[in-house]
Amino acid sequence: MKNIFFFIVVGFLLAGCSKDLKPVDYSAINPNNFPQNYKDVQAMVTACYYPLRGSWFDGINSTSEQGLMMIEDAQTGILFGFFGQQQSATTMNYNPNTTGITYFYDTYHSKISMMTSYIDIITNAKIEITDAERQQAIAEIRCARGLLCYDLFDLYGPLVIAPLSALQNPLQAQPLARLSNDSMVNFIQDDLQAAVIGLPAPPQTEYGRFSSGLARMLLIRLYLHEKEWNKVSAQCDTIMNNNYYRLDPDYVGMWGLNGAKASPEVIWAIPCDYAGTSQNQWQMMALPATYPGYPGWGTIQSTWWFYSTFEPKDVRKTMLITSYAGTDGVTYDKSNPGLNLNYGPLPLKIDPDSHRTTPYTTVDIIQYRYADVLLSKAEAIANINGAPNQQAMDLVNQIRERAGLQDNKLSDYNTLPNFIDMLLTERSHEFWCENGQYRADLIRYGKLVQRVTMIAGSQYAQDYKTLFPFSLQNIIEGKGKFIQNPGYD
Amino acid sequence: MKKKFNGISLQETKHSLTQILLAMKLTILLIWIACLQASAGVNAQNITYTQKQVSLETVFKEVRKQTGYEFLYNTDMLKQAKKIDLNLDHAPVKTALDDIFKDQPLAYNIIGKTIIVRENTNKITPPDKVVLIEVTGAVEDSATGNPLAGASINLKGSSVGTTTDANGKFSLNVPENAVLEVSFTGYTPKEISVNGRRNIEITLASSATELEQLVVVGYEKQRRKDLTGAISSISANDLVMSSAPDIGHMLEGKIPGLYIQQNSAQPGGGLDLLIRGGGSINASNAPLIVVDGFPISDVQQPGSGGYYNGGTFSMLNSLNPNDVESITVLKDASATAIYGSRAANGVILITTKTGSSGKAVVRYSANASVQPYVNKFKELSLSQWMQVYNQAAWENWLWTNQVEPWGPNSIEDAQTHPVAGQYSPYFSQKAIDNVGSGTDWVGLVTRTGSTMQHNLSVSGGSNSIKYFLSGNYFDQKGVVKNSELKRISFRSNLDIKLSKILTLSTSLSESRINNNNTQLGDAPYEQSGILTAALQQGPQIRAKDENGNYPVNPLEATQPNPLGLLTITDKGQIEKTLLNAFLLIHPTEYLNIKVGGGLERSLAQRGNYVPTTTVTGAEQNGIANIASTQDNHYLMQATADYKRTFGDVHSVDVLIGTSDEKFIDDGTSENVSNFISDAFLMYNMGAGTGAKTVGSSHGENEIASYFGRVNYRYNDKYYFTFTMRADGSSVFAPGHKWGYFPSAAVAWDITRENFFKPLSNDITQLKLRLSYGQTGNASIGTNAYAAYAAYPAYLSGDDQIEIGVAPDKLDNPDLTWETTTEANIGVDYSILGDRVSGSLDFYNKVISNLLATEQLDSYQTISSVTGNIGETQSRGFGLSINTVNIKHKDFRWRTILSVSRFYNTWKERGPNWKPSVYQNINDPIDARYTLLSGGILQTGQKTPTAQPLLVPGQIIIDDINGYVRDANGNPEVDANGRFELTGKPDGKIDDADYVLAGTTDPSYTGGLVNIFTYKNFTLNISFNAMFGRRMEDPNFMIRGRNAYQIFQSGSNDLVSVLNRWTPTNPSTTQPSTYQDWSPYGNGDFFLQQAWFIRLQDVSLEYNLPAKWFKGVFNQAGIRVAANNLFLITPYKGVDPETDSYTAAYPNMSTYTFGINLQF
């Protein structure tokens, strides 16, 4: 019997040796000891750039149908979408169930909350870093938050901005209302103004990172949106007076393999590389399968109308490809478009990089350029005065000269409406396939719906659709506090 | 059931890991010692033994062990014997015996290998007076006359005995006047007096309902008649060994309450197993599967590196179905609670075969099958395609230019100012008339499938060792090219009797599955499945050009050439070792102790290479991917079981136990691209110069448990069972780790009551059962601790990767077990002289603290957390009827019918529930919410007010409800923040118009098996069925209803596109191509009835007359079978069971031929 007891005891001991049952995992970082040092803070800041980079999966500046530029430009006649969410944009056929259109808010608005939390954590972290390091980290995150808020505000109108108290109790449901328009604008403005103060000047800023110059450029976009012409003018003046930037004489070269980094004009570009992390896949989107070299997927075209608005010598339209000899032996052009050029030319505003071995290219995604400061200043002057003047026209002509065009004469555009029409056309020629802000420019003058109607002949084009809808999930969780944009309810 | 665990402390783990390894070594040592002892018993003829004051019984045992001689004695005789001192050193048997019997009141005789002990009285019996005779005979079933193989024949009062061979024959040396005890599982035991007869024919009466049969119920066995829970079991004999590699397929429709749906028809394809329906929301609904006492894990192949889907595999693939003896399904809480935290979804207990003592029995079986491919996807031929292309281009021109009836313009207006050029036909009529047949893509990637299987087993044993060894080879080539599965498996089940009270039971199984994966899934483009690609690729594209390249469709550059996809190499391997060793200690008649443990080691590997002959491979100059996971699962367990009957009527059975399980999972993966040649495949990763990604992971988790069960039975009339289990799991937060799961059951066998006596001949069992209890669910797939994750987030100015750190997971400090509380009422019956038997059960389960991903406010950085989110209810019933319709000596017809149904509904929702306006608290779990369609809008018909943008050819949606709105027109909420409805049409189609239209669950499911036996023929016909289903045909939805893709992308579609609505073909059954442009959706327009009855298996077996092969085999049989022979269904798609996505792996009929031999 002794043996038996031995076995029982051994057996039960082995089985019962479980103690306190702790799991093990090596993939995660324990929040109790993070952040600990400046390196950790840097990693938090870098995480705030992540949603703003280019990535089909989760980078809002993706050069694909999952990115702002393609969807926004597809609504203005610069691009024409013939399927997918780019078609929804082109035809204004969307509602709260159109996920390709509600995508931007649904995917990215929680990143605003992450940035809010990070600002708080870094502000209060009891770790050994200098005040300057702490201040710059916070300024970078506030710039990121201001940029992201502006982009979403531009598409959807005022957003939900969760207060810290709600973010600290995530398990507790708390329906929130959208901010009023004024509060929203103030919120973005506060972030960007803080970023102007806290960020280094452009020459001291690493390429690809936020500078005070970018923060000012974003303020310009915010003030344009709100038609705060004096504030636009003031910010433009500061940038112009700082002399950090100048126009790049080689327009096309800015989209060369290393063009953006070398250019004195670029205010912010997103570094991209073949292996990704940040991805630029525009060649794949814009080129058809029969294009020689490294072909693409043919997901989008420009419009023949847009092409027709360029003057013959404009260097900026040389990147719109109107004919090519296909690998199938057919030469495609406007008269023999096949299904590759039937809506318009190929919008290849980027080096073809045809020797690459991945769908991604190393060409960086340019977001903001100094040219925008000049044209914004021109627009502000004209609006402040109620009519254009020579100073405004000179600014426009700087841009035209760089494009290889003759100066426009003030006498030909001496009323505000026709100066603005000319300026908008100039903007579309200058900034097509960059940051998608031409859509905001048209909305600012109430011209978007007529443009959609003209380009797509769509029965779905209506005024209320200049603001995108929110998905129903936001309305439901808002429990009556979150009000849908008019027309979609 | 696969566990991925996360955590914190390394030190701890190493410590307990060492302990487990130590225990493993100990177990192996035990096995080794046992084997040594066993072999010693066979060889030695001399005896070495030194001991003081030792009893004769012990000495006999020692002699037997060392020499193999059996002792024949009466226990009473030994009472007179005195203890002796022995000092034997290599003594011959005779010498030793003389020494042993010196001074004893006993004497001995040696006859053969038997030592007969007798009383040494004054009246000396000469040795030759005890006459041993050789008795031969046979044991048969009294009803059918079938021989009973493996029946035990024991000499009463001794340890001498044997078992019958495969033909029911035995022979045994016994005294002339001996009494033989004959027993066989499932039959009433008998005592037979030899009375000098040399040849005895013995018949045993079967308890036809098998009420005496032992059923595995979790940690022990019980008589079927004593069960108090809802338990179904099926013997492997009643299953048709089909051509599938796993036993799950063979169980379809056989067990009431066990719902099996094949989710992929590929070789070894996955099964959804559900017991009594799935009431959990996000936590796993898979039952716990226990093989010979070991809870096994689901191991799937690692991913392909994200390029395409490899399908699903049944977790039972590693188990050779031929090894299975029986399957028990535990359904109610009374039965399952003993498995505690993982039993909420029921438990499937699989018992494998063991040897029985007697001559070795060798069984060999082989089968081969073919699976002809019949193309059920009816696609457009090339000329049809060209015609539709022209028409679709014209429709697109009309649509884009807003020509009536789609817009305000006339054709002439549109031609004056066209949006995208003028229309001209793409193909001339002459070209259409003279074109060839085009490429048959589906034909190019499919073939006739086949399987080949060999199975060999050897079983047998002596009184001290019983063994069952088996090997299996299985090879299946699927109907889609490149899909192939091979399995080699081996099993060794050994039971070694170490002494009167110690038995070592070991089980070792090893299986290796090698498979070639084809590309599955419904994703188009880069991640395209091969059948999806074949359906989609236009017939105008050539399969291969003259340079050996695989052309793609220029309008769909990312859509791979299906033939090119065949050049992908994708090899998987799953190797599973399951090692169990238990020491059974039987110190007294009443006590059984079982101590031991086991190890399950699963190694899964996957390697694939996407060559430059595919679109994706060409983009990156070849992509190689390898990944492997290694999951180790350790179990230590001890149970003690005390069974005793007091005063003839009070039977008590107490079981207590403890176990500890540890899960250690590792994984690695590598991915690289850009190779100079496709020749390396994935075997030369270093040669890839592209971006490399590597990954590895490690996780550990643990479950510790204590459990117990008390059964009390009064006079086989009243039964009580109480079960309790405590489980601690590392996935939960401190303070919530332990869960307690009690259950209780009572049963009353009415037939045992006196008042029932008059009926007791007709009704042999009528047992009412009532149970109530709790079980748990902890499968959240992760732990509940907060964490940040680090990942490549941005590039520096020099394109260097910069790492970002962001919140990844929230902790939920209150997270705890999901608890199922279940009440069950059932009846087991056996009537009409046991001709009709079965059971009927009703249950009501409430699943509280539902584990699920809880959606937090979407503005939160991490907007979901694993939480306990409410309560659901699951009700249903299961009925089984087994009948013996005809019971004749030569002809027998049995029927097994099972029917079940469940209803799953919500009962309570968590605080973060965010309902749509049409959702209610008590809705079904798998609710179908839909808009209601009112047909297709025709030209000239008035545009519905609620759908101002609807145009002819689109689906009308009924406006039936609307939101209550405030003065600004915004929907209003009630006090709970829920939107309210007016109940009246409001001129808008929105969420308010959705209705609840039943569930996506089937209503009744069931199976019907008929087994006919006529002399040497056995015919088995099995049906299974599911009723009350509605579904959309996924092939029709993606490839069958509009012509847009044909025109825009040059792809092909099903012939049903010819029926689409066009201005000149005003269909009422199929909307126009531009339905997808409707802002109002499809509603329920495309739902179809999808019930089905499938003839699952037909099998005819013929046992060849023994005289044909006398002396060569003991038994030989041949079998022909057909699987999935036909389907009765109103569903118009390919298969209502396996059509779970577009271009799902086709479920084909299989024809099998097999032989069985027994030596």
GROMACS .gro file of C-alpha atoms in nm, chain B residues 69-331:
model
  263
  558TYR     CA    1   0.397  -2.113  -1.557
  559GLU     CA    2   0.034  -2.059  -1.456
  560PHE     CA    3  -0.093  -2.176  -1.117
  561LEU     CA    4  -0.431  -2.336  -1.080
  562TYR     CA    5  -0.560  -2.322  -0.725
  563ASN     CA    6  -0.853  -2.248  -0.504
  564THR     CA    7  -0.815  -1.934  -0.296
  565ASP     CA    8  -0.954  -2.112   0.012
  566MET     CA    9  -0.675  -2.368  -0.003
  567LEU     CA   10  -0.410  -2.101   0.037
  568LYS     CA   11  -0.564  -1.988   0.362
  569GLN     CA   12  -0.422  -2.301   0.527
  570ALA     CA   13  -0.075  -2.236   0.388
  571LYS     CA   14   0.195  -2.084   0.602
  572LYS     CA   15   0.448  -1.824   0.512
  573ILE     CA   16   0.790  -1.950   0.419
  574ASP     CA   17   1.149  -1.839   0.387
  575LEU     CA   18   1.298  -1.889   0.042
  576ASN     CA   19   1.645  -1.868  -0.091
  577LEU     CA   20   1.651  -1.974  -0.454
  578ASP     CA   21   1.941  -1.904  -0.684
  579HIS     CA   22   1.885  -2.011  -1.042
  580ALA     CA   23   1.687  -2.306  -0.918
  581PRO     CA   24   1.510  -2.518  -1.181
  582VAL     CA   25   1.132  -2.505  -1.159
  583LYS     CA   26   1.097  -2.853  -1.012
  584THR     CA   27   1.353  -2.787  -0.739
  585ALA     CA   28   1.197  -2.457  -0.656
  586LEU     CA   29   0.848  -2.603  -0.631
  587ASP     CA   30   0.967  -2.879  -0.405
  588ASP     CA   31   1.120  -2.616  -0.181
  589ILE     CA   32   0.803  -2.408  -0.183
  590PHE     CA   33   0.567  -2.694  -0.105
  591LYS     CA   34   0.788  -2.845   0.164
  592ASP     CA   35   0.603  -2.843   0.498
  593GLN     CA   36   0.283  -2.716   0.337
  594PRO     CA   37  -0.058  -2.886   0.362
  595LEU     CA   38  -0.053  -2.867  -0.016
  596ALA     CA   39   0.090  -3.059  -0.309
  597TYR     CA   40   0.133  -2.985  -0.676
  598ASN     CA   41   0.134  -3.139  -1.023
  599ILE     CA   42   0.283  -2.993  -1.339
  600ILE     CA   43   0.083  -3.046  -1.654
  601GLY     CA   44   0.225  -2.866  -1.951
  602LYS     CA   45   0.280  -2.507  -1.844
  603THR     CA   46   0.022  -2.529  -1.568
  604ILE     CA   47   0.093  -2.604  -1.206
  605ILE     CA   48  -0.206  -2.750  -1.028
  606VAL     CA   49  -0.216  -2.695  -0.657
  607ARG     CA   50  -0.416  -2.933  -0.445
  608GLU     CA   51  -0.467  -3.020  -0.082
  609ASN     CA   52  -0.215  -3.266   0.054
  610THR     CA   53  -0.459  -3.460   0.273
  611ASN     CA   54  -0.400  -3.795   0.431
  612LYS     CA   55  -0.605  -3.942   0.155
  613ILE     CA   56  -0.334  -3.894  -0.103
  614THR     CA   57  -0.463  -3.827  -0.446
  615PRO     CA   58  -0.230  -3.968  -0.699
  616PRO     CA   59  -0.111  -3.703  -0.942
  617ASP     CA   60  -0.277  -3.868  -1.238
  618LYS     CA   61  -0.620  -3.842  -1.071
  619VAL     CA   62  -0.643  -3.469  -1.164
  620VAL     CA   63  -0.711  -3.504  -1.530
  621LEU     CA   64  -0.665  -3.200  -1.748
  622ILE     CA   65  -0.852  -3.220  -2.072
  623GLU     CA   66  -0.834  -2.994  -2.374
  624VAL     CA   67  -1.171  -2.832  -2.429
  625THR     CA   68  -1.236  -2.669  -2.762
  626GLY     CA   69  -1.542  -2.480  -2.867
  627ALA     CA   70  -1.696  -2.169  -3.008
  628VAL     CA   71  -1.891  -1.873  -2.874
  629GLU     CA   72  -2.177  -1.730  -3.075
  630ASP     CA   73  -2.442  -1.465  -3.055
  631SER     CA   74  -2.757  -1.646  -2.949
  632ALA     CA   75  -2.974  -1.447  -3.185
  633THR     CA   76  -2.774  -1.424  -3.504
  634GLY     CA   77  -2.536  -1.714  -3.468
  635ASN     CA   78  -2.250  -1.480  -3.550
  636PRO     CA   79  -1.922  -1.585  -3.391
  637LEU     CA   80  -1.811  -1.360  -3.109
  638ALA     CA   81  -1.443  -1.274  -3.139
  639GLY     CA   82  -1.265  -1.172  -2.821
  640ALA     CA   83  -1.505  -1.332  -2.573
  641SER     CA   84  -1.337  -1.432  -2.245
  642ILE     CA   85  -1.336  -1.793  -2.122
  643ASN     CA   86  -1.206  -1.829  -1.767
  644LEU     CA   87  -1.172  -2.126  -1.539
  645LYS     CA   88  -1.378  -2.034  -1.235
  646GLY     CA   89  -1.174  -1.959  -0.925
  647SER     CA   90  -0.847  -1.935  -1.113
  648SER     CA   91  -0.648  -1.704  -1.328
  649VAL     CA   92  -0.647  -1.951  -1.615
  650GLY     CA   93  -0.832  -1.833  -1.920
  651THR     CA   94  -0.831  -1.745  -2.285
  652THR     CA   95  -1.026  -1.545  -2.538
  653THR     CA   96  -1.195  -1.650  -2.857
  654ASP     CA   97  -1.028  -1.590  -3.188
  655ALA     CA   98  -1.173  -1.405  -3.483
  656ASN     CA   99  -1.406  -1.697  -3.559
  657GLY     CA  100  -1.523  -1.721  -3.201
  658LYS     CA  101  -1.316  -2.037  -3.145
  659PHE     CA  102  -1.117  -2.122  -2.834
  660SER     CA  103  -0.928  -2.405  -2.673
  661LEU     CA  104  -0.826  -2.440  -2.310
  662ASN     CA  105  -0.674  -2.706  -2.081
  663VAL     CA  106  -0.893  -2.749  -1.773
  664PRO     CA  107  -0.987  -3.018  -1.522
  665GLU     CA  108  -1.264  -3.251  -1.632
  666ASN     CA  109  -1.516  -3.110  -1.387
  667ALA     CA  110  -1.425  -2.745  -1.428
  668VAL     CA  111  -1.672  -2.462  -1.449
  669LEU     CA  112  -1.608  -2.206  -1.724
  670GLU     CA  113  -1.707  -1.841  -1.695
  671VAL     CA  114  -1.787  -1.695  -2.038
  672SER     CA  115  -1.827  -1.322  -2.085
  673PHE     CA  116  -1.833  -1.068  -2.363
  674THR     CA  117  -1.897  -0.698  -2.359
  675GLY     CA  118  -2.258  -0.623  -2.437
  676TYR     CA  119  -2.373  -0.976  -2.357
  677THR     CA  120  -2.502  -1.143  -2.045
  678PRO     CA  121  -2.222  -1.355  -1.890
  679LYS     CA  122  -2.273  -1.731  -1.845
  680GLU     CA  123  -2.126  -2.018  -1.639
  681ILE     CA  124  -2.082  -2.355  -1.811
  682SER     CA  125  -1.994  -2.686  -1.644
  683VAL     CA  126  -1.752  -2.888  -1.853
  684ASN     CA  127  -1.856  -3.228  -1.721
  685GLY     CA  128  -1.592  -3.403  -1.924
  686ARG     CA  129  -1.704  -3.267  -2.257
  687ARG     CA  130  -1.424  -3.203  -2.504
  688ASN     CA  131  -1.620  -2.976  -2.732
  689ILE     CA  132  -1.863  -2.708  -2.616
  690GLU     CA  133  -2.073  -2.471  -2.823
  691ILE     CA  134  -2.162  -2.168  -2.617
  692THR     CA  135  -2.421  -1.907  -2.705
  693LEU     CA  136  -2.439  -1.571  -2.534
  694ALA     CA  137  -2.750  -1.360  -2.527
  695SER     CA  138  -2.691  -1.007  -2.635
  696SER     CA  139  -2.851  -0.735  -2.434
  697ALA     CA  140  -2.993  -0.609  -2.761
  698THR     CA  141  -3.010  -0.246  -2.654
  699GLU     CA  142  -2.658  -0.284  -2.531
  700LEU     CA  143  -2.768  -0.150  -2.199
  701GLU     CA  144  -2.491  -0.337  -2.030
  702GLN     CA  145  -2.234  -0.199  -2.265
  703LEU     CA  146  -1.974   0.024  -2.111
  704VAL     CA  147  -1.968   0.379  -2.232
  705VAL     CA  148  -1.675   0.614  -2.186
  706VAL     CA  149  -1.806   0.912  -1.995
  707GLY     CA  150  -1.498   1.108  -1.906
  708TYR     CA  151  -1.223   0.970  -1.683
  709GLU     CA  152  -1.410   0.638  -1.648
  710LYS     CA  153  -1.662   0.406  -1.805
  711GLN     CA  154  -2.019   0.346  -1.706
  712ARG     CA  155  -2.284   0.100  -1.808
  713ARG     CA  156  -2.509   0.257  -2.065
  714LYS     CA  157  -2.810   0.187  -1.848
  715ASP     CA  158  -2.657   0.384  -1.562
  716LEU     CA  159  -2.608   0.707  -1.752
  717THR     CA  160  -2.775   1.013  -1.610
  718GLY     CA  161  -2.662   1.267  -1.866
  719ALA     CA  162  -2.740   1.333  -2.230
  720ILE     CA  163  -2.481   1.114  -2.392
  721SER     CA  164  -2.477   0.958  -2.736
  722SER     CA  165  -2.227   0.709  -2.851
  723ILE     CA  166  -2.168   0.526  -3.170
  724SER     CA  167  -1.955   0.228  -3.239
  725ALA     CA  168  -1.717   0.240  -3.532
  726ASN     CA  169  -1.892  -0.072  -3.660
  727ASP     CA  170  -2.192   0.138  -3.753
  728LEU     CA  171  -1.989   0.384  -3.955
  729VAL     CA  172  -1.898   0.345  -4.316
  730MET     CA  173  -1.524   0.389  -4.348
  731SER     CA  174  -1.544   0.633  -4.632
  732SER     CA  175  -1.265   0.761  -4.848
  733ALA     CA  176  -1.223   1.071  -4.632
  734PRO     CA  177  -0.911   1.087  -4.419
  735ASP     CA  178  -1.089   1.181  -4.098
  736ILE     CA  179  -1.365   1.031  -3.892
  737GLY     CA  180  -1.563   1.355  -3.874
  738HIS     CA  181  -1.700   1.310  -4.223
  739MET     CA  182  -1.834   0.970  -4.128
  740LEU     CA  183  -2.026   1.110  -3.832
  741GLU     CA  184  -2.238   1.349  -4.034
  742GLY     CA  185  -2.601   1.300  -3.937
  743LYS     CA  186  -2.526   1.002  -3.712
  744ILE     CA  187  -2.553   1.158  -3.369
  745PRO     CA  188  -2.847   1.371  -3.262
  746GLY     CA  189  -2.735   1.714  -3.153
  747LEU     CA  190  -2.398   1.689  -3.326
  748TYR     CA  191  -2.409   1.926  -3.619
  749ILE     CA  192  -2.136   1.872  -3.873
  750GLN     CA  193  -2.091   2.089  -4.173
  751GLN     CA  194  -1.812   2.050  -4.415
  752ASN     CA  195  -1.669   2.395  -4.480
  753SER     CA  196  -1.431   2.285  -4.751
  754ALA     CA  197  -1.449   1.988  -4.985
  755GLN     CA  198  -1.073   1.983  -5.045
  756PRO     CA  199  -0.877   1.672  -4.939
  757GLY     CA  200  -0.884   1.673  -4.560
  758GLY     CA  201  -1.105   1.981  -4.565
  759GLY     CA  202  -1.227   2.144  -4.248
  760LEU     CA  203  -1.545   2.068  -4.063
  761ASP     CA  204  -1.757   2.286  -3.843
  762LEU     CA  205  -1.846   2.068  -3.548
  763LEU     CA  206  -2.117   2.201  -3.323
  764ILE     CA  207  -2.286   2.023  -3.038
  765ARG     CA  208  -2.633   2.160  -2.977
  766GLY     CA  209  -2.561   2.471  -3.184
  767GLY     CA  210  -2.317   2.746  -3.105
  768GLY     CA  211  -2.432   2.983  -2.836
  769SER     CA  212  -2.103   3.165  -2.796
  770ILE     CA  213  -2.047   3.477  -2.995
  771ASN     CA  214  -1.676   3.523  -3.048
  772ALA     CA  215  -1.525   3.263  -2.821
  773SER     CA  216  -1.484   2.928  -2.987
  774ASN     CA  217  -1.790   2.715  -3.040
  775ALA     CA  218  -1.585   2.406  -3.115
  776PRO     CA  219  -1.635   2.112  -2.882
  777LEU     CA  220  -1.353   1.968  -2.677
  778ILE     CA  221  -1.217   1.657  -2.843
  779VAL     CA  222  -1.057   1.402  -2.614
  780VAL     CA  223  -0.872   1.107  -2.759
  781ASP     CA  224  -0.810   0.828  -2.508
  782GLY     CA  225  -0.821   1.074  -2.222
  783PHE     CA  226  -0.609   1.341  -2.384
  784PRO     CA  227  -0.773   1.670  -2.490
  785ILE     CA  228  -0.625   1.729  -2.835
  786SER     CA  229  -0.546   2.063  -2.995
  787ASP     CA  230  -0.644   2.196  -3.331
  788VAL     CA  231  -0.334   2.254  -3.538
  789GLN     CA  232  -0.363   2.428  -3.869
  790GLN     CA  233  -0.094   2.496  -4.124
  791PRO     CA  234   0.078   2.831  -4.104
  792GLY     CA  235  -0.031   3.090  -4.359
  793SER     CA  236   0.105   3.121  -4.709
  794GLY     CA  237   0.270   3.455  -4.641
  795GLY     CA  238  -0.047   3.641  -4.729
  796TYR     CA  239  -0.072   3.563  -5.100
  797TYR     CA  240  -0.370   3.332  -5.109
  798ASN     CA  241  -0.579   3.107  -4.896
  799GLY     CA  242  -0.489   2.741  -4.841
  800GLY     CA  243  -0.830   2.642  -4.713
  801THR     CA  244  -0.912   2.470  -4.389
  802PHE     CA  245  -0.820   2.130  -4.252
  803SER     CA  246  -1.008   1.908  -4.016
  804MET     CA  247  -0.838   1.879  -3.680
  805LEU     CA  248  -0.917   1.509  -3.685
  806ASN     CA  249  -0.702   1.442  -3.993
  807SER     CA  250  -0.416   1.321  -3.776
  808LEU     CA  251  -0.629   1.044  -3.632
  809ASN     CA  252  -0.660   0.727  -3.840
  810PRO     CA  253  -1.035   0.654  -3.850
  811ASN     CA  254  -0.966   0.281  -3.868
  812ASP     CA  255  -0.819   0.296  -3.518
  813VAL     CA  256  -1.140   0.425  -3.367
  814GLU     CA  257  -1.336   0.188  -3.148
  815SER     CA  258  -1.616   0.418  -3.039
  816ILE     CA  259  -1.717   0.778  -3.015
  817THR     CA  260  -1.910   0.929  -2.729
  818VAL     CA  261  -2.062   1.272  -2.744
  819LEU     CA  262  -2.131   1.440  -2.412
  820LYS     CA  263  -2.404   1.696  -2.449
   0.00000   0.00000   0.00000
